[in-house]
Each structure stands twice: as structure tokens, then as C-alpha cells.
Tab-separated table of C-alpha atoms in Angstrom:
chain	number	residue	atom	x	y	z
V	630	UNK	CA	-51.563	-1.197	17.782
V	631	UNK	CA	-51.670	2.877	18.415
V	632	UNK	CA	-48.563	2.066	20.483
V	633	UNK	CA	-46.918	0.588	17.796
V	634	UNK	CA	-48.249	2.953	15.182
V	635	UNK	CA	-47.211	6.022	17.095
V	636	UNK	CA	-43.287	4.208	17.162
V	637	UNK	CA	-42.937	4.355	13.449
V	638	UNK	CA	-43.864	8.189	13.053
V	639	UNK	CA	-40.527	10.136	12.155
V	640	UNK	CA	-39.566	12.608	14.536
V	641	UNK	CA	-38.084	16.062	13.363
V	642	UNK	CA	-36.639	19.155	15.019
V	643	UNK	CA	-39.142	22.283	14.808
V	644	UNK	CA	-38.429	25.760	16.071
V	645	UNK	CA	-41.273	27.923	17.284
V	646	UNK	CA	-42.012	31.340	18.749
V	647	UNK	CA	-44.600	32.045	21.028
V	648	UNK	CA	-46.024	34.090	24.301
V	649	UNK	CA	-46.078	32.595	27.933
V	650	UNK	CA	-48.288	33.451	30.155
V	651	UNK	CA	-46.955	36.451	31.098
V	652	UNK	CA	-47.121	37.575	27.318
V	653	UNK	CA	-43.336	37.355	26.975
V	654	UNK	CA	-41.805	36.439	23.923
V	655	UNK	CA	-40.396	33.069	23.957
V	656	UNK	CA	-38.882	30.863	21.503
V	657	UNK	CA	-37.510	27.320	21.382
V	658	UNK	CA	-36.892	24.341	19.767
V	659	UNK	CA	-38.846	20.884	19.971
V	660	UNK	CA	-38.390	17.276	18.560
V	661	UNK	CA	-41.729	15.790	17.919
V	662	UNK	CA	-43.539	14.257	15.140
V	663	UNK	CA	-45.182	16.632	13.835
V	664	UNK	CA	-46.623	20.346	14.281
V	665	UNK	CA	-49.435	19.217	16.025
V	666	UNK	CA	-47.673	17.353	18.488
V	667	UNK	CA	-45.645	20.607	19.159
V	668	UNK	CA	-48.485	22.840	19.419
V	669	UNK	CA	-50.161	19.869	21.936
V	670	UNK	CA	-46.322	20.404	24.041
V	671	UNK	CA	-46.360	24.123	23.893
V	672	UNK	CA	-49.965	24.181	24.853
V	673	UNK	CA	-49.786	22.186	28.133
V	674	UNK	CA	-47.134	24.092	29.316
V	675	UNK	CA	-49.013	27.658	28.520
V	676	UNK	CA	-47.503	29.071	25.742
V	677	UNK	CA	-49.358	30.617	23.246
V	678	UNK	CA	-47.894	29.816	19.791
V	679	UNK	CA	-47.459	32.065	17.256
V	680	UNK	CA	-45.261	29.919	14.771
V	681	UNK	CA	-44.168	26.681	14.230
V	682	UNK	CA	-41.367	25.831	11.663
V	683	UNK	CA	-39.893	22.937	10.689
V	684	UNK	CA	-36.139	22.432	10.693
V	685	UNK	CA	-34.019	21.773	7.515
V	686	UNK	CA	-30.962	19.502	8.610
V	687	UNK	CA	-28.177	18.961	5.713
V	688	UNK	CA	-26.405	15.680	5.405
V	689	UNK	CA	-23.449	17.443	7.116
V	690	UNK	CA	-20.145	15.303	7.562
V	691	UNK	CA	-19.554	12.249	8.673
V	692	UNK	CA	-19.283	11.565	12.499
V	693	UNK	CA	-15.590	10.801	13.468
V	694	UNK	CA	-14.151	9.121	16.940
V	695	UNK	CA	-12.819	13.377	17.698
V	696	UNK	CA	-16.948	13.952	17.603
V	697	UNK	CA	-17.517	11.274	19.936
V	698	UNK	CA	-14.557	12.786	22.404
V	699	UNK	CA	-15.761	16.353	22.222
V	700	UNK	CA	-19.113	15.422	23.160
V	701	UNK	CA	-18.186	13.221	25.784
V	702	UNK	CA	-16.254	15.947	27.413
V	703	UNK	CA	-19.253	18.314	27.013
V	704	UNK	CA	-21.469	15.758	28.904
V	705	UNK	CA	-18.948	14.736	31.666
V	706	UNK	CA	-18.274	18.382	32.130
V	707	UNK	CA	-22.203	19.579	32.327
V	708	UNK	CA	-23.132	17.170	34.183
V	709	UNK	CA	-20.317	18.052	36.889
V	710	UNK	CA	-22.029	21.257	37.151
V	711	UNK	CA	-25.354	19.892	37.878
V	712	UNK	CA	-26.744	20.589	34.665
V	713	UNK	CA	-29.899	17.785	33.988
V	714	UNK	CA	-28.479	15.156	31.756
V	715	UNK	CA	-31.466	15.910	29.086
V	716	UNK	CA	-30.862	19.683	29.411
V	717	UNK	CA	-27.376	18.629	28.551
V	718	UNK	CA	-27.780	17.029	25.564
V	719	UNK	CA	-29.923	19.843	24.324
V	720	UNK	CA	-27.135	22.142	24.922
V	721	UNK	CA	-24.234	19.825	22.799
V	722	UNK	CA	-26.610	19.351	20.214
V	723	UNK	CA	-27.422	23.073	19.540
V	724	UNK	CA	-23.623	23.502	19.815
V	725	UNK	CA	-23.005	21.124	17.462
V	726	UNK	CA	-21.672	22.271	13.601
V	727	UNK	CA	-22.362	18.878	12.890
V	728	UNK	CA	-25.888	18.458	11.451
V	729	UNK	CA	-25.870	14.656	11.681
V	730	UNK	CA	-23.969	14.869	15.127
V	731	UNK	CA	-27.177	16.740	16.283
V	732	UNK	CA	-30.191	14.122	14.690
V	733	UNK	CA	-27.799	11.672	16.598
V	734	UNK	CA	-28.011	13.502	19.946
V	735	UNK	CA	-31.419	14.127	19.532
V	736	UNK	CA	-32.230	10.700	18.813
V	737	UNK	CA	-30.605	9.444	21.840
V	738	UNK	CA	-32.323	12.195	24.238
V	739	UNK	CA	-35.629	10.978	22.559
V	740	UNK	CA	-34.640	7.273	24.013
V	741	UNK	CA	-33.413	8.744	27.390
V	742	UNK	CA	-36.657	10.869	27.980
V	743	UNK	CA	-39.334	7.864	27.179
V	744	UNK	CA	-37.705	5.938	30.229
V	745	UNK	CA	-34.806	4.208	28.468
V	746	UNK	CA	-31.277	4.027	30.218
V	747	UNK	CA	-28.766	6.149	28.795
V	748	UNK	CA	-26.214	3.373	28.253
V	749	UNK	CA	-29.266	1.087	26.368
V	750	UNK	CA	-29.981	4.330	24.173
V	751	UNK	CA	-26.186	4.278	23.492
V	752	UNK	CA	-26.420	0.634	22.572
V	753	UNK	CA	-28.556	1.167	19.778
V	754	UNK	CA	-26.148	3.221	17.547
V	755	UNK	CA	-22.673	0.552	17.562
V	756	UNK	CA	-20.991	2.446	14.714
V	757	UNK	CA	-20.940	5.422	17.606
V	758	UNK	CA	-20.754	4.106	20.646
V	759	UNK	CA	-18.614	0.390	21.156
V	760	UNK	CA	-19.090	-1.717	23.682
V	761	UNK	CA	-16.670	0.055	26.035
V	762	UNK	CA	-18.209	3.124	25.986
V	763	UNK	CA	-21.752	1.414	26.482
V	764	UNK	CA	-20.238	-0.954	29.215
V	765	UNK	CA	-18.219	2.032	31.267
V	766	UNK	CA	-21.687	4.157	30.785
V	767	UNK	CA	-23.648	1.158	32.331
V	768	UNK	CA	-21.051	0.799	35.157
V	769	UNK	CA	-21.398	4.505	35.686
V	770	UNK	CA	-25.485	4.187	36.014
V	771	UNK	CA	-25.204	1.633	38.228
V	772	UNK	CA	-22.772	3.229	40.445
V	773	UNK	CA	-24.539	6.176	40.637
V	774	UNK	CA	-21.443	7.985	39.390
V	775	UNK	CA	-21.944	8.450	35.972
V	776	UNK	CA	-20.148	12.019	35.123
V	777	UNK	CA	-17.040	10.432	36.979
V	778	UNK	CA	-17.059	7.627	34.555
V	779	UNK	CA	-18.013	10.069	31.434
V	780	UNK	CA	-14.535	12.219	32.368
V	781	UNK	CA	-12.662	8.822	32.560
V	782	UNK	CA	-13.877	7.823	29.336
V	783	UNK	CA	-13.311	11.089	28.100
V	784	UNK	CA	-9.724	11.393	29.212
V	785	UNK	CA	-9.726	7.895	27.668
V	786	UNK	CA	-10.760	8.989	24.012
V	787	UNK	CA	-8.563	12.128	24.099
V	788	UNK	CA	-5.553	9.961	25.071
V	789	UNK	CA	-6.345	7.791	22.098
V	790	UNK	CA	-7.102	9.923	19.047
V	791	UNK	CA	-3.777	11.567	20.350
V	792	UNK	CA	-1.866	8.408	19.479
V	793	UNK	CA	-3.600	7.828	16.278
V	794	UNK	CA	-3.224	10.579	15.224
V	795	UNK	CA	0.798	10.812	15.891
V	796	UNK	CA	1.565	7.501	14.337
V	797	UNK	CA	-0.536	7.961	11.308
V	798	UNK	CA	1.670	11.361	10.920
V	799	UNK	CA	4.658	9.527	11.351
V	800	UNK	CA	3.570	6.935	8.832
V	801	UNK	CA	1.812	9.664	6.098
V	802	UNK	CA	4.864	12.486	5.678
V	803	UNK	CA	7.055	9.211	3.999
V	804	UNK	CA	3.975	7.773	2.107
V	805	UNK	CA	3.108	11.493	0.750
V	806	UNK	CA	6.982	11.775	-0.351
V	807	UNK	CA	6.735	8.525	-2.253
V	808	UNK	CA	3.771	9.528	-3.693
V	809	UNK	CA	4.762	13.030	-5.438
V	810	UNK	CA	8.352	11.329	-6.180
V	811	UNK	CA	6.188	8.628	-8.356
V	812	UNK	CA	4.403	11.266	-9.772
V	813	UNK	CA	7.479	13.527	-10.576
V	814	UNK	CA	9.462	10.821	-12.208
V	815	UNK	CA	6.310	9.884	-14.474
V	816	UNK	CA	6.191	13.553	-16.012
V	817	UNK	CA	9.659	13.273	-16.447
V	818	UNK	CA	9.297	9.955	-18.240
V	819	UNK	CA	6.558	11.072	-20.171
V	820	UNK	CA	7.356	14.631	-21.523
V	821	UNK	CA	10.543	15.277	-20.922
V	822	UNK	CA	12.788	12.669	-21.806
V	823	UNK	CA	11.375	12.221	-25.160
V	824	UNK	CA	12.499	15.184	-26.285
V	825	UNK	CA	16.233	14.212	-24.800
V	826	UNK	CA	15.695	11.433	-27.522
V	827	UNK	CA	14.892	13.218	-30.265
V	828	UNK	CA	17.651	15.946	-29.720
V	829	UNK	CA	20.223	12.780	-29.426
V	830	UNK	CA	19.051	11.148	-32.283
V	831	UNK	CA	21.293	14.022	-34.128
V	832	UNK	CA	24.499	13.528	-32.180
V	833	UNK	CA	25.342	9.734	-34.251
V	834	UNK	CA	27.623	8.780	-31.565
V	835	UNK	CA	26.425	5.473	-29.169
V	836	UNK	CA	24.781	6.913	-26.037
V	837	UNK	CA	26.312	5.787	-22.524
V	838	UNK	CA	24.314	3.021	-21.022
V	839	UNK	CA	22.875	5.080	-18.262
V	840	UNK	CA	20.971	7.179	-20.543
V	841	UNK	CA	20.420	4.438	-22.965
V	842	UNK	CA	18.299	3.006	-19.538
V	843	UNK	CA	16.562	5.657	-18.815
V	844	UNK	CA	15.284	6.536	-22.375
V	845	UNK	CA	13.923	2.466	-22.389
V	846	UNK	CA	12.410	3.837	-19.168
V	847	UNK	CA	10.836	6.550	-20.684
V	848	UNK	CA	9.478	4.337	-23.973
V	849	UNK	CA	7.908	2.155	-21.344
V	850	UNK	CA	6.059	4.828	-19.668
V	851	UNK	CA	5.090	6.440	-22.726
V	852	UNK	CA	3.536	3.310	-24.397
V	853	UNK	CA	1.881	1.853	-20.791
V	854	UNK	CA	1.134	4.196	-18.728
V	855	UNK	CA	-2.408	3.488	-18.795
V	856	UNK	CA	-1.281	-0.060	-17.484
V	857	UNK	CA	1.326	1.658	-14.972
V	858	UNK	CA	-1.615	3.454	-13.523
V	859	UNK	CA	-4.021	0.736	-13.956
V	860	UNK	CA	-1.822	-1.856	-11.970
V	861	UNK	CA	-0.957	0.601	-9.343
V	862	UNK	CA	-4.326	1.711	-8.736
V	863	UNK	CA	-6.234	-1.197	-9.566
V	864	UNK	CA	-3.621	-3.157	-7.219
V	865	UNK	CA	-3.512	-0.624	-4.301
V	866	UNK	CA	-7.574	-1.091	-4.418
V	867	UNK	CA	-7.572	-4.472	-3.997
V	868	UNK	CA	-4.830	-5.211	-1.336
V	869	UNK	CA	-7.192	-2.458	0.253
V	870	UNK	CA	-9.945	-4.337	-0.039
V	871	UNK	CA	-8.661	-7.862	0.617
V	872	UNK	CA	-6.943	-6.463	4.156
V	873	UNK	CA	-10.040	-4.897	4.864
V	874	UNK	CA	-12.622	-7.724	4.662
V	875	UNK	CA	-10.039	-10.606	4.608
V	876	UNK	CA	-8.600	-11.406	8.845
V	877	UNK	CA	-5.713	-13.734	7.793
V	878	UNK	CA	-4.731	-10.699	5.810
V	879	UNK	CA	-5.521	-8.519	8.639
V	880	UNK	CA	-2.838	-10.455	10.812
V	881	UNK	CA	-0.331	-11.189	8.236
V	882	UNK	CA	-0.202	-6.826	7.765
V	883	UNK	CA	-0.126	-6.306	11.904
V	884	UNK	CA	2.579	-8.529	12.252
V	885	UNK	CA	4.289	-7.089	9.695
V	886	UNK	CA	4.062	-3.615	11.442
V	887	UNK	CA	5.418	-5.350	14.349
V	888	UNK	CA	8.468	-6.189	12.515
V	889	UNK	CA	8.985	-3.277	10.652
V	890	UNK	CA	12.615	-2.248	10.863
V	891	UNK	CA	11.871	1.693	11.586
V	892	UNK	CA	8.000	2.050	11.948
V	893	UNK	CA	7.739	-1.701	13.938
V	894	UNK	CA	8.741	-0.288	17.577
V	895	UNK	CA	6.943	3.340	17.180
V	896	UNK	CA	3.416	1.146	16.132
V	897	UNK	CA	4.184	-1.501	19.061
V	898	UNK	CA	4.860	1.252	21.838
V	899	UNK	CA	1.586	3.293	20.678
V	900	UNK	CA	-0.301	-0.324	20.685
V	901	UNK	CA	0.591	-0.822	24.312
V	902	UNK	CA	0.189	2.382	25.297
V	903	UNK	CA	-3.978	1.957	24.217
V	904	UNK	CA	-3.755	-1.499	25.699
V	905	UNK	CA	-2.877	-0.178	29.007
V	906	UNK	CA	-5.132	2.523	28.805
V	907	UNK	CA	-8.016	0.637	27.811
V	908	UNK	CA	-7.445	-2.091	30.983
V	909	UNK	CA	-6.746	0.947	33.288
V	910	UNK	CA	-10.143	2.345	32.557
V	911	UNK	CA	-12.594	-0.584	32.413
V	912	UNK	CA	-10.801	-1.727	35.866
V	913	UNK	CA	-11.012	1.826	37.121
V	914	UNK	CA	-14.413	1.773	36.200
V	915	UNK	CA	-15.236	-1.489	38.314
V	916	UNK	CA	-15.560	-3.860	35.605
V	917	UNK	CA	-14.613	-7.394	36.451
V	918	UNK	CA	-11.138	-8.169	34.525
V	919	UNK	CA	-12.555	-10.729	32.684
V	920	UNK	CA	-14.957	-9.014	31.083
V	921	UNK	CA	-12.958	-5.642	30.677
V	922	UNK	CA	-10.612	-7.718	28.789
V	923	UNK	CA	-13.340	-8.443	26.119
V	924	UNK	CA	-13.190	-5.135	25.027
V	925	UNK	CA	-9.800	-4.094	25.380
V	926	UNK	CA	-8.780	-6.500	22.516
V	927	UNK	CA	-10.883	-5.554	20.177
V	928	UNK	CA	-9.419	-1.692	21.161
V	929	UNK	CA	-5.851	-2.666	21.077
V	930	UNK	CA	-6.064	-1.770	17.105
V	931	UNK	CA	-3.466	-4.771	16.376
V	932	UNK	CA	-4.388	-8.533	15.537
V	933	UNK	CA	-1.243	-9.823	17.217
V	934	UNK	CA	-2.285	-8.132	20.576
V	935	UNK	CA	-5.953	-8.991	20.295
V	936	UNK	CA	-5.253	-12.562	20.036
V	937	UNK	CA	-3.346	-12.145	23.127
V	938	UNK	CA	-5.622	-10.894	24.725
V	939	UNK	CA	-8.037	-13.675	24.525
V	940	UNK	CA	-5.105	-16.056	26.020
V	941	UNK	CA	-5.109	-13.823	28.665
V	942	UNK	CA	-8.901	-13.671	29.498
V	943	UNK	CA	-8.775	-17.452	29.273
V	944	UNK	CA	-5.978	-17.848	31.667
V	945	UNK	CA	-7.227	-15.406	33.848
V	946	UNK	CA	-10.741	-17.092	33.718
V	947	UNK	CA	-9.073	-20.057	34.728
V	948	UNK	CA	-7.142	-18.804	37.890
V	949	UNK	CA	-4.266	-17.761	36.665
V	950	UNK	CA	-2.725	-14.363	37.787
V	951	UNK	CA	-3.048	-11.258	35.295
V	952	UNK	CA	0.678	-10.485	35.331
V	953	UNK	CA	1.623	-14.588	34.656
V	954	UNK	CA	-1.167	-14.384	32.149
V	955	UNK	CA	0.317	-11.799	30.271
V	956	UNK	CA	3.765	-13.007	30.464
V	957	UNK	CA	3.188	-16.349	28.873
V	958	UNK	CA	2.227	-14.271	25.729
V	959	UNK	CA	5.294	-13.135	25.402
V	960	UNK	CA	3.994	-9.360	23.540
V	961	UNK	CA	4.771	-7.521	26.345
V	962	UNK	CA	7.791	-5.761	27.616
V	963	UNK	CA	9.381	-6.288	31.168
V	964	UNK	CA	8.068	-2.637	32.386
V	965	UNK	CA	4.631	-3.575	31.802
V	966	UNK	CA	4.458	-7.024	33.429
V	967	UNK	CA	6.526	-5.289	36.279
V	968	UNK	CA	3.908	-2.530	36.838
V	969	UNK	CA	0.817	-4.951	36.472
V	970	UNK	CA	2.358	-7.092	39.142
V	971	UNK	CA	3.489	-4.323	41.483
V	972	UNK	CA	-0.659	-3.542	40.993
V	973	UNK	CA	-2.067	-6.474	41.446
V	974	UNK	CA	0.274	-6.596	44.790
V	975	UNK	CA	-0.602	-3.615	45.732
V	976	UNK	CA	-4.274	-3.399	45.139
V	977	UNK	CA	-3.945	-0.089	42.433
V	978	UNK	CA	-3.706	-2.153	39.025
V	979	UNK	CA	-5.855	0.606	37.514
V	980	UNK	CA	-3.464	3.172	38.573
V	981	UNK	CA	-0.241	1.272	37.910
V	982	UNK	CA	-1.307	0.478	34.329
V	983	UNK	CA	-2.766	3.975	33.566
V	984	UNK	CA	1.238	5.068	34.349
V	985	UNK	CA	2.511	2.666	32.461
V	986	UNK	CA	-0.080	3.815	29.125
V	987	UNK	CA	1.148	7.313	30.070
V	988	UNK	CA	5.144	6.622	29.879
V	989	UNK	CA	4.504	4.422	26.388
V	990	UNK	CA	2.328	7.863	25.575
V	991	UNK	CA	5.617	10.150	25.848
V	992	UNK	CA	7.747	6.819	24.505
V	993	UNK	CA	5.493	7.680	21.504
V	994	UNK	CA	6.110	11.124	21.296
V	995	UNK	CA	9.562	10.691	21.304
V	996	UNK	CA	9.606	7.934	18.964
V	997	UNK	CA	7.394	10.353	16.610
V	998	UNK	CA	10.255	13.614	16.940
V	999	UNK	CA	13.314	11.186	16.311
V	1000	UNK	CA	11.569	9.823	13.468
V	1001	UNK	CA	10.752	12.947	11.833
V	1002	UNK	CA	14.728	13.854	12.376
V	1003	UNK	CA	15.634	10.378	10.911
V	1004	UNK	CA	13.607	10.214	7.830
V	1005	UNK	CA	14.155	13.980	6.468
V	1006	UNK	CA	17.941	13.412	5.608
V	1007	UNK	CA	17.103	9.775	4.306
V	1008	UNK	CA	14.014	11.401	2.073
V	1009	UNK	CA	16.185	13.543	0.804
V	1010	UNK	CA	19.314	11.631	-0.149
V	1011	UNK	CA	16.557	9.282	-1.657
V	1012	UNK	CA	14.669	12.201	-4.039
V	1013	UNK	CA	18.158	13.364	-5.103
V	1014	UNK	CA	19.503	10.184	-5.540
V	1015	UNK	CA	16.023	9.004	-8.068
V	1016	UNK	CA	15.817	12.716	-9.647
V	1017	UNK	CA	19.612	13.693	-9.734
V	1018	UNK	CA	20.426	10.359	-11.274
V	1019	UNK	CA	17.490	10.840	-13.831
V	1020	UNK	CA	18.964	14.163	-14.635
V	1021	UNK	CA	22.844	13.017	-14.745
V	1022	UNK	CA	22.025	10.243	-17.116
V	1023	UNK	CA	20.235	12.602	-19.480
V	1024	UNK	CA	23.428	15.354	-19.961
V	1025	UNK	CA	26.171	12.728	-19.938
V	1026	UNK	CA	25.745	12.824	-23.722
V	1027	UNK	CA	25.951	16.161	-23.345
V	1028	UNK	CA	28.851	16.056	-21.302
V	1029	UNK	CA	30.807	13.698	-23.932
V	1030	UNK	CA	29.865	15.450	-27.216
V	1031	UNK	CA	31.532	18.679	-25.029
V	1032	UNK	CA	34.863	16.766	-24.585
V	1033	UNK	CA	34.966	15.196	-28.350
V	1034	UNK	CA	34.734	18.689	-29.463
């Protein structure tokens, strides 16, 4: 019962100031539940304390995958240097700007120093910390080579949020465009062709047909734009919602990446590319393939290549060869299934596919650059095409009432 009792206290950070024995001010910080406890601490280990003060911790930001990253290369790197893996977490959570970053940290030191593995204490927080991390952690602790592992799955994360984050560029500079062109042609709609209308009103001549369209236009926007913004808005919540919570929708959309005409090849390449990476590091790692293959569907970020992936483990399960396994899917291009099977020959699979994630990684960058110089002409013929015809349409009454007269 005191067991359990003493479980259900809330811990908190305190800071206090004190005197060792050498009457030396000292100062620190200590998670505990409660002053007492911290003056017990302090007092066993012959300080003299002075002060005691609890810590106030803001809500601070949300934790991203880029927190995650950082402090895995803080860990790897300490421990490399022989620094004690709780003095280490001490260290990245006091260098942390990220107040709920630090309670997390904290928490998990907490777990590590009452006897519990690190990899368990990772388990426990699964919006964090998936089951790759926790498995290549485990793998690490029983290997005995745990900041090797750490810098793998470091390099691992890096490599990742890179890709992310160049696709979703890729895909948000023509999204943005879209956005502020909507946006300009609705101001146009609603405040400045009206008073086109009014001034035409006066000419009592019949209007050409392109303005006559784009004053309808204009009544439309005028009378429902409530319902304009309602459906677009309303509608762009709900497709939201429905491809976040429904899967069939959640497949229908990644195959539809996949096909894209321009986007389809730069999302596929950048899909591999964390396939490969993801199998190169669980392998590397000395996970059995089978069971690294669990996680690197549910990495791959794509429904199509997930579902793959479970044909895969299933074949492989079964006997059949990775490279024959992965072939049969039919997802993968001939320099991947070439690699795979030159490492599975060879004996270096991990290394053969962690070349083949890093030439899909440049295939990405490239794909990102050429994009960028594709789209920029094609945004631009498209804005002056919707906006110049706007205009156009507007002054060729303007234009005709100057060659009657």
C-alpha cells in the first residue's frame, strides 16, 4: 500500500542552494515529490540547505519529430564521450527551450534511475518514441552498444525530417500560390468589379460577353460569399477529417500521390528513399528481417507501400527470398531489387540498402530543384492568365466606347 501510495505522488523539478561540507556554495536542481523529499536527498549527501524552490514550467510548445532528432543526437553524442547516461539526460533537459521537452526527459530519467530499462521507459510515451526507436534502443541494450545504435537512429531521424521536409516544400510554394490567387480574385469580385458595373451602366451600348461573364461572376460572389467560404472551408474540413480518421480514404489519397502527373514520382522517390532507410537501420541494428519489417511499414508514410510491406514480411516469413519478395509487389524500381539482391548475396544488405536510401535522397533533391524551376514559369503564366484576363474583360468596354468615338 505505501508502495503504491508513494507511485501516485506528482513529481516536480525544484532548484535549491546550499553549503557542502566544505561550506562551499552549491546549487542544483532536483526532481522529487516534494520539498521534503529534497531536503531528505540533499541531506544524505551533506549539504546543508539554505533554499528550496519550486520550479514553474509553462506549457511551452508542442514536441515535434526535429525535438526527438536533436535529442537523440545529444544522447548518442554524450554518451560517446563517456558521459553517464542519467548525467546525460540532465544535461539535454537543462538545455532544452522546450519546457514540455524537459518534464518529458525528466520523466523518463525518473523511470531509468528506479531500475527500469531505458528502452521500457521509452515505451511508455508512444506519441514520442514508436516502436522503432523503442525496438533499435532495446537492440542497443542488449548488445551492449547502445550509443552506436542511438547515432544510427539519429542519422536515421535527420535523414528523414530532411525528406519531409523537402517534399512538403515542394508541395506548399503551389498550394500557397493557389491560395492568395483565390483570395485576390475574391476582392476583385467583391469590390472592384461592382463599381465597373455601375460606371457601365452609363455607356447604353451591350457589353462584350467576356465582361458580361465576369460581372455574373462578380454578382455571384457578392450575393454568396458567405456560402463560397462556407463550402470551401466547411468542405476542406471535412475531406480533412474523413482522410484523417477514414483508411479507405487514406489509400484512395496515397495512390493518388502515386499517380500524380508532376508531384507522383518526387513523393514515390522520397517514399523509397525512407523505406530503404528504415530496413537499412533495423537490419543494421540486428533485428531479425521479419520483425524489422513490422515497423518499416508503418514508417514508409504511404498506404500503397505499407501494404506491401506486409506481402513482403509474409513471403519472407514463409521462405521466400527478400529481393523475390519484394519483386512480386511490383512498387519497387529495378535499382532497388538489384541492390537488395547484390546484399543479400553478399552478406551487406544493411549497407547496400542504406546506398540505395542515399541515391533516392539526392534523386529527391533533384526532383525538389527541377520542380521549383518547372512550376515558377507555369505559376506565373497561370496568375496572369486568371488576373490579366479578369482585368482585359473589364476595359474592353472601355476599349470599344474609345473606337465608337
Amino acid at each position: 500500500m505505501a508502495t503504491a501510495a508513494a507511485k501516485n505522488i506528482k513529481e516536480a523539478t525544484f532548484e535549491w542552494e546550499g553549503k557542502d561540507r566544505n561550506g562551499k556554495i552549491v546549487r542544483g536542481e532536483l526532481r522529487a515529490g516534494g520539498e521534503a523529499a529534497v531536503s531528505a536527498s540533499l541531506r544524505r549527501q551533506g549539504i546543508l540547505v539554505n533554499k528550496i524552490k519550486k520550479r514553474r514550467v509553462s506549457g511551452g510548445r508542442s514536441i515535434g519529430a526535429k525535438d526527438i532528432a536533436i535529442f537523440t543526437r545529444q544522447l548518442s553524442t554524450m554518451m560517446k564521450a563517456g558521459v553517464p547516461l542519467l548525467q546525460a539526460f540532465d544535461i539535454v533537459a537543462r538545455g532544452s527551450t522546450n519546457p514540455r521537452l524537459t518534464r518529458l526527459l525528466l520523466e523518463i530519467r525518473g523511470d531509468v534511475e528506479t531500475g527500469t530499462n531505458l528502452s521500457s521507459a521509452f515505451r511508455r510515451h508512444p506519441l514520442y518514441f514508436d516502436s522503432l526507436y523503442c525496438n533499435l534502443v532495446e537492440a542497443g541494450e542488449a548488445g551492449g552498444i547502445l550509443e552506436e545504435l542511438l547515432a544510427r537512429l539519429a542519422l536515421y531521424q535527420e535523414k528523414t525530417l530532411a525528406i519531409k521536409q523537402k517534399v512538403k516544400s515542394a508541395l506548399i510554394y503551389p498550394i500557397s500560390v493557389l491560395v492568395v490567387a483565390f483570395i485576390v480574385v475574391t476582392i476583385i469580385m467583391i469590390f472592384v468589379i461592382p463599381s465597373f458595373e455601375s460606371v457601365f451602366k452609363g455607356f447604353g451600348a451591350e457589353l462584350p460577353a467576356p465582361t458580361l461573364f465576369v460581372i455574373a461572376m462578380s454578382k455571384v460572389f457578392v450575393a454568396y460569399w458567405w456560402a463560397i467560404f462556407g463550402a470551401i472551408f466547411g468542405g476542406g474540413y471535412m475531406f480533412l477529417q474523413t482522410w484523417k480518421r477514414s483508411e479507405k480514404m487514406q489509400v484512395a489519397m496515397d495512390r493518388l500521390f502515386l499517380r500524380m502527373p508532376i508531384f507522383g514520382d518526387l513523393i514515390r522517390k522520397a517514399v523509397i528513399a525512407r523505406w530503404t532507410r528504415t530496413l537499412s537501420t533495423m537490419f543494421a541494428a540486428g533485428v531479425p528481417l521479419v520483425e524489422a519489417l513490422d515497423s518499416v511499414g508503418g514508417t514508409a508514410g504511404n498506404a500503397v507501400y505499407a501494404a506491401a510491406t506486409e506481402q513482403i514480411q509474409r513471403d519472407v516469413a514463409s521462405g521466400t527470398a527478400l529481393t523475390a519478395a519484394m519483386s512480386t509487389t511490383g512498387v519497387f524500381p529495378n535499382m532497388v531489387l538489384q541492390m537488395a539482391a547484390i546484399g543479400e548475396e553478399s552478406g551487406a544488405l544493411d549497407d547496400m540498402l542504406a546506398r540505395a536510401a542515399e541515391f533516392f535522397e539526392e534523386e529527391v533533391d533533384e526532383a525538389v530543384k527541377g520542380l521549383s524551376s518547372l512550376l515558377e514559369p507555369v505559376i506565373i503564366v497561370f496568375l496572369g492568365t486568371l488576373i490579366g484576363g479578369i482585368v482585359v474583360a473589364m476595359y474592353l468596354p472601355i476599349f470599344k466606347l474609345g473606337a465608337v468615338v
